[in-house]
Amino acid sequence: MVLVSEEIKARSEMYHGDEMGQIKSKELLKEIGLPNGLLPLKDIEECGYDRESGFVWLIQKKSITHKFDKVGKLVSYAPEVTATVEFGKIKKLTGVKVKELLVWLTLNEICLDDPSSGKITFKVHSGLFRTFPVSAFEIEEKEADDKDVKGNVKVKEEAGAVGVKEV
């Protein structure tokens, strides 16, 4: 487990709670040009981002295993996931493993080498890699469009009068 130093926390954007963690992790993935479904974490307690160094951390209550159905891969996320990010790339990734045949392999890099190709590459320390369609890791954001950052439901104004009926 990697402990995030107080020095890093002091200069970072930090968010607490699952709802805010979900929103901010998806926003970060979009900001760096990666699919928003790469980090399907649950019960996020804390997330942080040091823009100066690109260091990111996400802490969830317990480890989870997620199956990406479109590519048929099982991925395990530890209680603490850390990485260094830049546009189109997640480097120095910790806390994420993928099941390949009967073996769990630790992922250390995810990159989008050529965004126009529609392909994303996952790498492990041994040099092995696999490439998949970006679309397999995208999730629809129907709910996020109707809420603001604080989770409040946005009110959409309609043209014309609105009638109110008491019951």
PDB file of C-alpha atoms in Angstrom:
ATOM      1  CA  MET A   1       0.000   0.000   0.000  1.00  0.00           C
ATOM      2  CA  VAL A   2       1.351   3.414  -0.980  1.00  0.00           C
ATOM      3  CA  LEU A   3       0.754   6.156   1.528  1.00  0.00           C
ATOM      4  CA  VAL A   4       0.175   9.587   0.053  1.00  0.00           C
ATOM      5  CA  SER A   5       2.414  12.085   1.846  1.00  0.00           C
ATOM      6  CA  GLU A   6       1.035  15.163   3.550  1.00  0.00           C
ATOM      7  CA  GLU A   7       3.195  17.281   1.221  1.00  0.00           C
ATOM      8  CA  ILE A   8       1.453  15.851  -1.849  1.00  0.00           C
ATOM      9  CA  LYS A   9      -1.986  16.155  -0.225  1.00  0.00           C
ATOM     10  CA  ALA A  10      -1.305  19.810   0.642  1.00  0.00           C
ATOM     11  CA  ARG A  11      -0.810  20.806  -3.006  1.00  0.00           C
ATOM     12  CA  SER A  12      -3.459  18.504  -4.497  1.00  0.00           C
ATOM     13  CA  GLU A  13      -7.129  18.690  -5.310  1.00  0.00           C
ATOM     14  CA  MET A  14      -8.792  16.263  -2.876  1.00  0.00           C
ATOM     15  CA  TYR A  15     -12.340  14.955  -2.726  1.00  0.00           C
ATOM     16  CA  HIS A  16     -14.073  12.736  -0.185  1.00  0.00           C
ATOM     17  CA  GLY A  17     -17.055  10.421  -0.504  1.00  0.00           C
ATOM     18  CA  ASP A  18     -18.194   7.986  -3.154  1.00  0.00           C
ATOM     19  CA  GLU A  19     -20.432  10.304  -5.165  1.00  0.00           C
ATOM     20  CA  MET A  20     -17.804  13.029  -5.530  1.00  0.00           C
ATOM     21  CA  GLY A  21     -15.085  10.410  -6.140  1.00  0.00           C
ATOM     22  CA  GLN A  22     -17.103   8.867  -8.971  1.00  0.00           C
ATOM     23  CA  ILE A  23     -17.702  12.249 -10.597  1.00  0.00           C
ATOM     24  CA  LYS A  24     -14.095  13.447 -10.280  1.00  0.00           C
ATOM     25  CA  SER A  25     -12.492  10.183 -11.440  1.00  0.00           C
ATOM     26  CA  LYS A  26     -14.622  10.201 -14.601  1.00  0.00           C
ATOM     27  CA  GLU A  27     -13.890  13.907 -15.181  1.00  0.00           C
ATOM     28  CA  LEU A  28     -10.151  13.233 -14.867  1.00  0.00           C
ATOM     29  CA  LEU A  29     -10.266  10.363 -17.354  1.00  0.00           C
ATOM     30  CA  LYS A  30     -12.112  12.583 -19.859  1.00  0.00           C
ATOM     31  CA  GLU A  31      -9.653  15.434 -19.227  1.00  0.00           C
ATOM     32  CA  ILE A  32      -6.674  13.226 -20.111  1.00  0.00           C
ATOM     33  CA  GLY A  33      -8.424  11.794 -23.176  1.00  0.00           C
ATOM     34  CA  LEU A  34      -9.110   8.280 -21.864  1.00  0.00           C
ATOM     35  CA  PRO A  35     -12.410   6.372 -21.675  1.00  0.00           C
ATOM     36  CA  ASN A  36     -14.481   7.203 -18.596  1.00  0.00           C
ATOM     37  CA  GLY A  37     -15.108   3.571 -17.625  1.00  0.00           C
ATOM     38  CA  LEU A  38     -11.498   2.547 -16.915  1.00  0.00           C
ATOM     39  CA  LEU A  39     -11.895   2.961 -13.147  1.00  0.00           C
ATOM     40  CA  PRO A  40     -15.178   1.312 -12.110  1.00  0.00           C
ATOM     41  CA  LEU A  41     -14.404   1.690  -8.401  1.00  0.00           C
ATOM     42  CA  LYS A  42     -17.013   1.387  -5.642  1.00  0.00           C
ATOM     43  CA  ASP A  43     -17.319   3.038  -2.235  1.00  0.00           C
ATOM     44  CA  ILE A  44     -14.601   5.616  -2.934  1.00  0.00           C
ATOM     45  CA  GLU A  45     -13.489   7.244   0.306  1.00  0.00           C
ATOM     46  CA  GLU A  46     -10.920   9.685  -1.078  1.00  0.00           C
ATOM     47  CA  CYS A  47      -9.451  10.739  -4.383  1.00  0.00           C
ATOM     48  CA  GLY A  48      -6.815  13.293  -5.158  1.00  0.00           C
ATOM     49  CA  TYR A  49      -4.935  14.814  -8.064  1.00  0.00           C
ATOM     50  CA  ASP A  50      -1.659  16.739  -7.970  1.00  0.00           C
ATOM     51  CA  ARG A  51      -1.752  18.627 -11.266  1.00  0.00           C
ATOM     52  CA  GLU A  52       1.899  19.683 -10.911  1.00  0.00           C
ATOM     53  CA  SER A  53       3.270  16.122 -10.992  1.00  0.00           C
ATOM     54  CA  GLY A  54       0.276  14.302 -12.500  1.00  0.00           C
ATOM     55  CA  PHE A  55       0.041  12.026  -9.449  1.00  0.00           C
ATOM     56  CA  VAL A  56      -3.435  10.603  -8.797  1.00  0.00           C
ATOM     57  CA  TRP A  57      -4.749   8.405  -5.996  1.00  0.00           C
ATOM     58  CA  LEU A  58      -8.095   6.774  -5.319  1.00  0.00           C
ATOM     59  CA  ILE A  59      -8.931   5.009  -2.071  1.00  0.00           C
ATOM     60  CA  GLN A  60     -11.936   2.704  -1.837  1.00  0.00           C
ATOM     61  CA  LYS A  61     -13.242   0.749   1.167  1.00  0.00           C
ATOM     62  CA  LYS A  62     -12.197  -2.667  -0.143  1.00  0.00           C
ATOM     63  CA  SER A  63     -10.786  -4.298  -3.244  1.00  0.00           C
ATOM     64  CA  ILE A  64     -13.185  -5.140  -6.058  1.00  0.00           C
ATOM     65  CA  THR A  65     -13.152  -7.307  -9.150  1.00  0.00           C
ATOM     66  CA  HIS A  66     -14.863  -6.008 -12.277  1.00  0.00           C
ATOM     67  CA  LYS A  67     -15.553  -7.800 -15.553  1.00  0.00           C
ATOM     68  CA  PHE A  68     -15.349  -5.725 -18.711  1.00  0.00           C
ATOM     69  CA  ASP A  69     -17.971  -7.667 -20.658  1.00  0.00           C
ATOM     70  CA  LYS A  70     -17.123  -6.254 -24.088  1.00  0.00           C
ATOM     71  CA  VAL A  71     -13.590  -7.694 -23.912  1.00  0.00           C
ATOM     72  CA  GLY A  72     -14.249 -10.548 -21.474  1.00  0.00           C
ATOM     73  CA  LYS A  73     -11.539  -9.487 -19.008  1.00  0.00           C
ATOM     74  CA  LEU A  74     -11.557  -9.627 -15.209  1.00  0.00           C
ATOM     75  CA  VAL A  75      -9.768  -6.735 -13.518  1.00  0.00           C
ATOM     76  CA  SER A  76      -9.009  -6.434  -9.806  1.00  0.00           C
ATOM     77  CA  TYR A  77      -8.753  -3.020  -8.129  1.00  0.00           C
ATOM     78  CA  ALA A  78      -6.968  -2.834  -4.736  1.00  0.00           C
ATOM     79  CA  PRO A  79      -8.267  -0.572  -1.942  1.00  0.00           C
ATOM     80  CA  GLU A  80      -5.689   2.014  -3.065  1.00  0.00           C
ATOM     81  CA  VAL A  81      -5.021   2.766  -6.736  1.00  0.00           C
ATOM     82  CA  THR A  82      -2.277   5.239  -7.668  1.00  0.00           C
ATOM     83  CA  ALA A  83      -0.825   6.474 -10.946  1.00  0.00           C
ATOM     84  CA  THR A  84       0.844   9.314 -12.758  1.00  0.00           C
ATOM     85  CA  VAL A  85      -1.245  10.706 -15.602  1.00  0.00           C
ATOM     86  CA  GLU A  86      -0.681  12.800 -18.694  1.00  0.00           C
ATOM     87  CA  PHE A  87      -2.780  13.275 -21.799  1.00  0.00           C
ATOM     88  CA  GLY A  88      -3.568   9.888 -23.321  1.00  0.00           C
ATOM     89  CA  LYS A  89      -1.576   7.919 -20.753  1.00  0.00           C
ATOM     90  CA  ILE A  90      -1.669   6.432 -17.252  1.00  0.00           C
ATOM     91  CA  LYS A  91       1.844   5.493 -16.051  1.00  0.00           C
ATOM     92  CA  LYS A  92       3.330   4.002 -12.866  1.00  0.00           C
ATOM     93  CA  LEU A  93      -0.037   2.397 -12.161  1.00  0.00           C
ATOM     94  CA  THR A  94      -0.373   0.499  -8.871  1.00  0.00           C
ATOM     95  CA  GLY A  95      -3.266  -1.466  -7.423  1.00  0.00           C
ATOM     96  CA  VAL A  96      -4.694  -2.813 -10.693  1.00  0.00           C
ATOM     97  CA  LYS A  97      -4.377  -6.425 -11.889  1.00  0.00           C
ATOM     98  CA  VAL A  98      -5.826  -8.208 -14.911  1.00  0.00           C
ATOM     99  CA  LYS A  99      -6.522 -11.910 -15.209  1.00  0.00           C
ATOM    100  CA  GLU A 100      -4.839 -13.417 -18.252  1.00  0.00           C
ATOM    101  CA  LEU A 101      -5.572 -17.149 -18.602  1.00  0.00           C
ATOM    102  CA  LEU A 102      -5.097 -18.406 -15.011  1.00  0.00           C
ATOM    103  CA  VAL A 103      -2.652 -15.733 -13.823  1.00  0.00           C
ATOM    104  CA  TRP A 104      -3.223 -12.276 -12.335  1.00  0.00           C
ATOM    105  CA  LEU A 105      -0.817  -9.740 -13.893  1.00  0.00           C
ATOM    106  CA  THR A 106      -0.144  -6.277 -12.472  1.00  0.00           C
ATOM    107  CA  LEU A 107      -0.890  -3.504 -14.968  1.00  0.00           C
ATOM    108  CA  ASN A 108       1.603  -0.668 -14.953  1.00  0.00           C
ATOM    109  CA  GLU A 109       0.567   1.446 -17.951  1.00  0.00           C
ATOM    110  CA  ILE A 110      -2.502   2.281 -20.015  1.00  0.00           C
ATOM    111  CA  CYS A 111      -2.080   4.376 -23.137  1.00  0.00           C
ATOM    112  CA  LEU A 112      -3.847   5.697 -26.169  1.00  0.00           C
ATOM    113  CA  ASP A 113      -0.938   5.878 -28.632  1.00  0.00           C
ATOM    114  CA  ASP A 114      -3.020   7.032 -31.598  1.00  0.00           C
ATOM    115  CA  PRO A 115      -6.438   8.424 -30.572  1.00  0.00           C
ATOM    116  CA  SER A 116      -7.726   8.215 -34.156  1.00  0.00           C
ATOM    117  CA  SER A 117      -7.198   4.429 -34.166  1.00  0.00           C
ATOM    118  CA  GLY A 118      -9.871   3.868 -31.518  1.00  0.00           C
ATOM    119  CA  LYS A 119      -7.519   1.460 -29.703  1.00  0.00           C
ATOM    120  CA  ILE A 120      -6.220   1.500 -26.120  1.00  0.00           C
ATOM    121  CA  THR A 121      -3.173  -0.479 -24.938  1.00  0.00           C
ATOM    122  CA  PHE A 122      -2.629  -2.071 -21.518  1.00  0.00           C
ATOM    123  CA  LYS A 123       0.937  -2.958 -20.472  1.00  0.00           C
ATOM    124  CA  VAL A 124       2.462  -5.063 -17.679  1.00  0.00           C
ATOM    125  CA  HIS A 125       5.999  -4.863 -16.211  1.00  0.00           C
ATOM    126  CA  SER A 126       7.281  -7.845 -18.201  1.00  0.00           C
ATOM    127  CA  GLY A 127       6.685  -6.001 -21.463  1.00  0.00           C
ATOM    128  CA  LEU A 128       3.551  -7.900 -22.434  1.00  0.00           C
ATOM    129  CA  PHE A 129       0.676  -5.803 -23.724  1.00  0.00           C
ATOM    130  CA  ARG A 130      -2.853  -6.129 -25.087  1.00  0.00           C
ATOM    131  CA  THR A 131      -4.794  -3.704 -27.247  1.00  0.00           C
ATOM    132  CA  PHE A 132      -8.580  -3.330 -27.181  1.00  0.00           C
ATOM    133  CA  PRO A 133     -11.196  -0.977 -28.657  1.00  0.00           C
ATOM    134  CA  VAL A 134     -11.636   2.224 -26.624  1.00  0.00           C
ATOM    135  CA  SER A 135     -15.411   1.767 -26.861  1.00  0.00           C
ATOM    136  CA  ALA A 136     -15.199  -1.308 -24.585  1.00  0.00           C
ATOM    137  CA  PHE A 137     -14.288   0.981 -21.683  1.00  0.00           C
ATOM    138  CA  GLU A 138     -16.758   3.817 -22.286  1.00  0.00           C
ATOM    139  CA  ILE A 139     -19.858   4.152 -20.134  1.00  0.00           C
ATOM    140  CA  GLU A 140     -22.909   6.254 -20.829  1.00  0.00           C
ATOM    141  CA  GLU A 141     -23.271   9.291 -18.612  1.00  0.00           C
ATOM    142  CA  LYS A 142     -27.016   9.802 -18.626  1.00  0.00           C
ATOM    143  CA  GLU A 143     -27.199  10.485 -14.891  1.00  0.00           C
ATOM    144  CA  ALA A 144     -24.169  12.771 -14.786  1.00  0.00           C
ATOM    145  CA  ASP A 145     -25.731  15.087 -17.366  1.00  0.00           C
ATOM    146  CA  ASP A 146     -28.677  15.768 -15.049  1.00  0.00           C
ATOM    147  CA  LYS A 147     -26.609  16.580 -11.950  1.00  0.00           C
ATOM    148  CA  ASP A 148     -24.161  19.320 -11.115  1.00  0.00           C
ATOM    149  CA  VAL A 149     -20.840  18.770  -9.300  1.00  0.00           C
ATOM    150  CA  LYS A 150     -22.539  18.784  -5.883  1.00  0.00           C
ATOM    151  CA  GLY A 151     -25.016  16.145  -7.003  1.00  0.00           C
ATOM    152  CA  ASN A 152     -27.976  18.514  -7.200  1.00  0.00           C
ATOM    153  CA  VAL A 153     -30.473  17.799  -9.937  1.00  0.00           C
ATOM    154  CA  LYS A 154     -30.290  20.457 -12.634  1.00  0.00           C
ATOM    155  CA  VAL A 155     -33.556  22.115 -13.584  1.00  0.00           C
ATOM    156  CA  LYS A 156     -34.119  22.413 -17.298  1.00  0.00           C
ATOM    157  CA  GLU A 157     -36.125  25.415 -18.356  1.00  0.00           C
ATOM    158  CA  GLU A 158     -38.836  24.793 -20.890  1.00  0.00           C
ATOM    159  CA  ALA A 159     -40.310  27.358 -23.232  1.00  0.00           C
ATOM    160  CA  GLY A 160     -43.902  28.203 -22.381  1.00  0.00           C
ATOM    161  CA  ALA A 161     -45.971  28.316 -19.211  1.00  0.00           C
ATOM    162  CA  VAL A 162     -45.932  25.660 -16.553  1.00  0.00           C
ATOM    163  CA  GLY A 163     -49.138  24.780 -14.747  1.00  0.00           C
ATOM    164  CA  VAL A 164     -49.117  23.798 -11.077  1.00  0.00           C
ATOM    165  CA  LYS A 165     -51.795  21.541  -9.723  1.00  0.00           C
ATOM    166  CA  GLU A 166     -52.379  21.016  -6.002  1.00  0.00           C
ATOM    167  CA  VAL A 167     -53.262  17.564  -4.722  1.00  0.00           C
TER     168      VAL A 167
END
